[in-house]
Each structure stands twice: as C-alpha cells, then as structure tokens.
Short mmCIF file of C-alpha atoms and ligand atoms in Angstrom, two decimals:
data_model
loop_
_atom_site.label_atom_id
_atom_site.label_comp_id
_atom_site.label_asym_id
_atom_site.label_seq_id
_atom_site.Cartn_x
_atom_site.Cartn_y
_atom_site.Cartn_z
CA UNK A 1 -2.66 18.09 24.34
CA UNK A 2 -4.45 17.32 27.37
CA UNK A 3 -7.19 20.24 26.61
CA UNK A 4 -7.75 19.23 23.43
CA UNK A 5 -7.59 15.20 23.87
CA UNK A 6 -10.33 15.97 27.36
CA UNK A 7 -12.54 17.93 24.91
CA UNK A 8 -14.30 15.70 22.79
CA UNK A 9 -17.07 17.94 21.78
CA UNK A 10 -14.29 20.59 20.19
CA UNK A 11 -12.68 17.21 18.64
CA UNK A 12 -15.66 16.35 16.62
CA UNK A 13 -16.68 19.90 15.50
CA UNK A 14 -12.91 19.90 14.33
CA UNK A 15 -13.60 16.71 12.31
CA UNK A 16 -17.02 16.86 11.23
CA UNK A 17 -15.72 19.99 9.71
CA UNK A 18 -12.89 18.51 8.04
CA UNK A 19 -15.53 15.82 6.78
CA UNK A 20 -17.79 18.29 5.57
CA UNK A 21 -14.67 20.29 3.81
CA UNK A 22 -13.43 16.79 2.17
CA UNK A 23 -17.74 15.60 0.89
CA UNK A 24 -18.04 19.27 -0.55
CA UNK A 25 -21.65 19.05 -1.86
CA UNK A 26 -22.04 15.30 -1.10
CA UNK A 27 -25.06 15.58 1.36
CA UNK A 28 -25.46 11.84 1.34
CA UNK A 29 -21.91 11.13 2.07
CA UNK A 30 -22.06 13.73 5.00
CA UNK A 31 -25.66 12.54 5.88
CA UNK A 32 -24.01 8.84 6.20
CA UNK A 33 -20.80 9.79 8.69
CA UNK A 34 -23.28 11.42 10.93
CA UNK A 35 -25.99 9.05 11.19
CA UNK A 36 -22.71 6.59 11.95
CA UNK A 37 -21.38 9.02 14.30
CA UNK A 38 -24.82 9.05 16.26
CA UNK A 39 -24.88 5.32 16.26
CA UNK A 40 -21.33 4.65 17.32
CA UNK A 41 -22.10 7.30 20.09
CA UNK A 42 -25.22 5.30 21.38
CA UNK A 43 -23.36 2.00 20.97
CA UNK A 44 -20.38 2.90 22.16
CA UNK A 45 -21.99 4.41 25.84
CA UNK A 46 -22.83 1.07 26.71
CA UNK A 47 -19.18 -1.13 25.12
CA UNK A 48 -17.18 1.55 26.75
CA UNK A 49 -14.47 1.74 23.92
CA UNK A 50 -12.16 4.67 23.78
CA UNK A 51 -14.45 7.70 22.83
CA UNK A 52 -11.77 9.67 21.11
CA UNK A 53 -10.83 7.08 18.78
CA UNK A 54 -14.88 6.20 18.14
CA UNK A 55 -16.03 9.48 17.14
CA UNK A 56 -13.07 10.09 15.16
CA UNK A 57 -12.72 6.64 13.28
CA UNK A 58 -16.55 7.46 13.08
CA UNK A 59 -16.47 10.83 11.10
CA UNK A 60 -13.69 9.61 8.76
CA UNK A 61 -14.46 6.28 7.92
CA UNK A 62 -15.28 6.37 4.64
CA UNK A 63 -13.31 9.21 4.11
CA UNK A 64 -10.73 7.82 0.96
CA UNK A 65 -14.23 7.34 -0.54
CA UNK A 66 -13.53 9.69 -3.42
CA UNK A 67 -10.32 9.38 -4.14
CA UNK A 68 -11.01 5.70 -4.53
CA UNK A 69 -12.93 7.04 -7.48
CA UNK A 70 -10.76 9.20 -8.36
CA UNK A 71 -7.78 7.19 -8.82
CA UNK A 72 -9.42 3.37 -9.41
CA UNK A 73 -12.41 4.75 -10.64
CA UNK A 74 -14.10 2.56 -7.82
CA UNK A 75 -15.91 3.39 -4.85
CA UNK A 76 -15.27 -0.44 -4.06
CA UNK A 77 -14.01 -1.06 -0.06
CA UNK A 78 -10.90 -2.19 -1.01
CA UNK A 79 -9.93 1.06 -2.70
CA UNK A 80 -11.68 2.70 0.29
CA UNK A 81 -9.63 0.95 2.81
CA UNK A 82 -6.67 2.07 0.85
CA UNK A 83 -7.00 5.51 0.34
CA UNK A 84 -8.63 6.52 3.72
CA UNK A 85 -6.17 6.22 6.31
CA UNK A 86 -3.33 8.33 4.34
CA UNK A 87 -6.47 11.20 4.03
CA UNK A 88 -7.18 10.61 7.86
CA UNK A 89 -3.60 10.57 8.89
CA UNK A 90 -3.20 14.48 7.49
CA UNK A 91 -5.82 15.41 9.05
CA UNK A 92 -4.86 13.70 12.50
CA UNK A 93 -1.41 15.34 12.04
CA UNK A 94 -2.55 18.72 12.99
CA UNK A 95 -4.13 17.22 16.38
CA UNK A 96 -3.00 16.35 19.13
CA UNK A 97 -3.86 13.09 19.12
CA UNK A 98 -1.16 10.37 20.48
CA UNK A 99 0.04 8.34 17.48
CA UNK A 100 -0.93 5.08 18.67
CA UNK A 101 -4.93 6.44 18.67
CA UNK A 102 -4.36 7.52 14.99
CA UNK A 103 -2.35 4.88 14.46
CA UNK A 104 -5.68 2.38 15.51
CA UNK A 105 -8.20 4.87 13.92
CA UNK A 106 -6.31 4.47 10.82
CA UNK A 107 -6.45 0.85 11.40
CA UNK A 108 -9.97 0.86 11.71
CA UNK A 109 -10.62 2.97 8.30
CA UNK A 110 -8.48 0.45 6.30
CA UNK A 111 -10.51 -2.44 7.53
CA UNK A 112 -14.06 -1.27 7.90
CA UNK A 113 -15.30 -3.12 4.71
CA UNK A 114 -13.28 -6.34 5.54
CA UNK A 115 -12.74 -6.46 8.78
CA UNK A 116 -9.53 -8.12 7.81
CA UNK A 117 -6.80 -6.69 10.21
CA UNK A 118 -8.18 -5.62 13.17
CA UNK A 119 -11.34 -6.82 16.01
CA UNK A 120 -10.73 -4.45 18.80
CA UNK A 121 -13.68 -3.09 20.74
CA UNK A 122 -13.72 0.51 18.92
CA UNK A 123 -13.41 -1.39 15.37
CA UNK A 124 -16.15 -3.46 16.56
CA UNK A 125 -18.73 -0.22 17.62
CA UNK A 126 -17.69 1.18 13.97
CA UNK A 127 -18.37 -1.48 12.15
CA UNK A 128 -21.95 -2.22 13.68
CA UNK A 129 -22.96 1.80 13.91
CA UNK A 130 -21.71 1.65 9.66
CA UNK A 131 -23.76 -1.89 9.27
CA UNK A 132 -26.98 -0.16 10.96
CA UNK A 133 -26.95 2.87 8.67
CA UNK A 134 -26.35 0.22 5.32
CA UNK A 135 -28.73 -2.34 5.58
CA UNK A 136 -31.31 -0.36 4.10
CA UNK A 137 -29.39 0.65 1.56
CA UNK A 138 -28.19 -2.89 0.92
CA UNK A 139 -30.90 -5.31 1.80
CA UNK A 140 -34.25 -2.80 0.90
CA UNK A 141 -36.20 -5.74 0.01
CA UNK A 142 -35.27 -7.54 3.33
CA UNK A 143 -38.48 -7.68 5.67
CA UNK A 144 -38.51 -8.29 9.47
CA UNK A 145 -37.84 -11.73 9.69
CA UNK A 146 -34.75 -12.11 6.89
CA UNK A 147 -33.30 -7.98 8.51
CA UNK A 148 -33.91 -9.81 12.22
CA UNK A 149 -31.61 -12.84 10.82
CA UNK A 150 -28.92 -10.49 9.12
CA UNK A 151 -28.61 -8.53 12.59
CA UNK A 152 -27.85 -11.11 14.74
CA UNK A 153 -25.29 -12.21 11.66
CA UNK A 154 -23.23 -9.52 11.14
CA UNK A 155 -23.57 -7.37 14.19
CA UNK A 156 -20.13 -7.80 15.91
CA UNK A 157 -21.21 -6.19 20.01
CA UNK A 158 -24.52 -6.73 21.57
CA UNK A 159 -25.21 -2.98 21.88
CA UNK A 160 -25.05 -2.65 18.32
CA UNK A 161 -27.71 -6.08 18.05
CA UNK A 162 -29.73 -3.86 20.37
CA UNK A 163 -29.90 -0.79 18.31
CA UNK A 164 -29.84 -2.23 14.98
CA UNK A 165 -33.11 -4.08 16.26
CA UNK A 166 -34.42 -0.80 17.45
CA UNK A 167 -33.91 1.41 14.63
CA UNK A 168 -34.26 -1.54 11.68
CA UNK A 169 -37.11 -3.55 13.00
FE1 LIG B 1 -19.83 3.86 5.86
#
C-alpha cells in the first residue's frame, strides 16, 4: 500500500488509463479531465490539499458522465453526481487507496456540479481547476470585464482566482 499510495505518478497513469478505457473515443471528454487534472495540479501546489485524493477526484470527476445518458438520457450534473461515484468506487477498489480517501473522492464526484455536500480544501481545488476549463465553454460571449467578475464569483481558493485570471484573461 505504502508503494503504491507514495507513487503518485504510477497512480495517475493507472487512472488516466482507466479514464481513457471508460471515454472510449470521446477525445473531448478525455481532453476535459486532463486539462482539469493540469489545473488542479497547479492549484493544488500552492492550497496544499491531499495530492492523492486531487489527482484522482481530478481524472474521474465527470466520470458517471455517460451513464447519466445512458440511463436518464441526461448528461445533466445531477445524474452526473449520481452515477459517478459508484463508477469511481470500482475502480478505487482495485487500489490501494484507504477508504476514507475514496470515500472523500467519491464525495467530491457526487458534488462537483452542486457543491451541495461537501467544502473541503481538495473539493475546493476540483471545483475551481473544473470551473477554469468551463467558462469558455459556458460563458463564450463573456469578455474581460463580465469573465474578470465571474472569477472572483465562483472561484472557491485564491490559487484557483490566480490561474483562472491567468489562463482566462
Ligand atoms: Fe468537468
């Protein structure tokens, strides 16, 4: 347990994988959990959260995604936030990860479009490094001023205010 919880780098090749296995040919769905992954690892250097449960919660956030569709015919975050954490929770199963980290990661995925159960530090770097990567997609007609506003809004840690600022603006 102790290798495997020490080496992070092995952790996320693990998941990523597992990710990439889950999005099949969904580029933009894989594209998206590693553009959050590279944000929650900036963010996350300077709010010190716990890095295992980061990168993972990271890499599977929106992982029920699909079967949201699949079964509600819905991509809509509720659905999300219901059928992720069962989909993370098998895939957590076969690593040794203590259950109280995939107990919070799985926390984390059924709350990241609410924010509705949970405010911890590592829910807080997730939800900023997800916000960064969809105000674009959410907001495109949003210019400086109105993106500038909507930052210091939603953005829950000041490292993710930072680099939403320096990747938005
Ligand atoms: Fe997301």
């Amino acid at each position: 347990m102790v290798d495997k919880l020490l080496n992070t780098g092995e952790l996320k090749n693990i998941l990523i994988n597992e990710m990439k296995g889950i999005f099949g040919e969904d580029t933009r769905r894989i594209n998206h959990a590693l553009n959050v992954l590279s944000n929650a690892e900036a963010i996350n250097s300077k709010e010190n959260g716990d890095e295992i449960t980061v990168i993972t919660a990271a890499i599977l956030h929106d992982i029920g995604i699909q079967e949201a569709e699949r079964k509600h015919g819905s991509s809509a975050g509720n659905y999300q936030e219901i059928e992720g954490p069962p989909i993370a929770r098998r895939i957590l199963s076969n690593l040794d990860i203590p259950d109280e980290t995939v107990e919070h990661i799985c926390r984390i995925i059924g709350s990241h479009h609410s924010a509705n159960d949970i405010d911890t530090i590592e829910f807080r770097v997730i939800w900023d490094s997800d916000w960064i990567v969809n105000i674009p997609d959410e907001f495109p007609d949003y210019g400086r001023e109105k993106t500038e506003e909507l930052i210091g809004k939603i953005m829950k840690t000041c490292s993710g205010r930072d680099r939403a600022r320096e990747v938005l603006l």
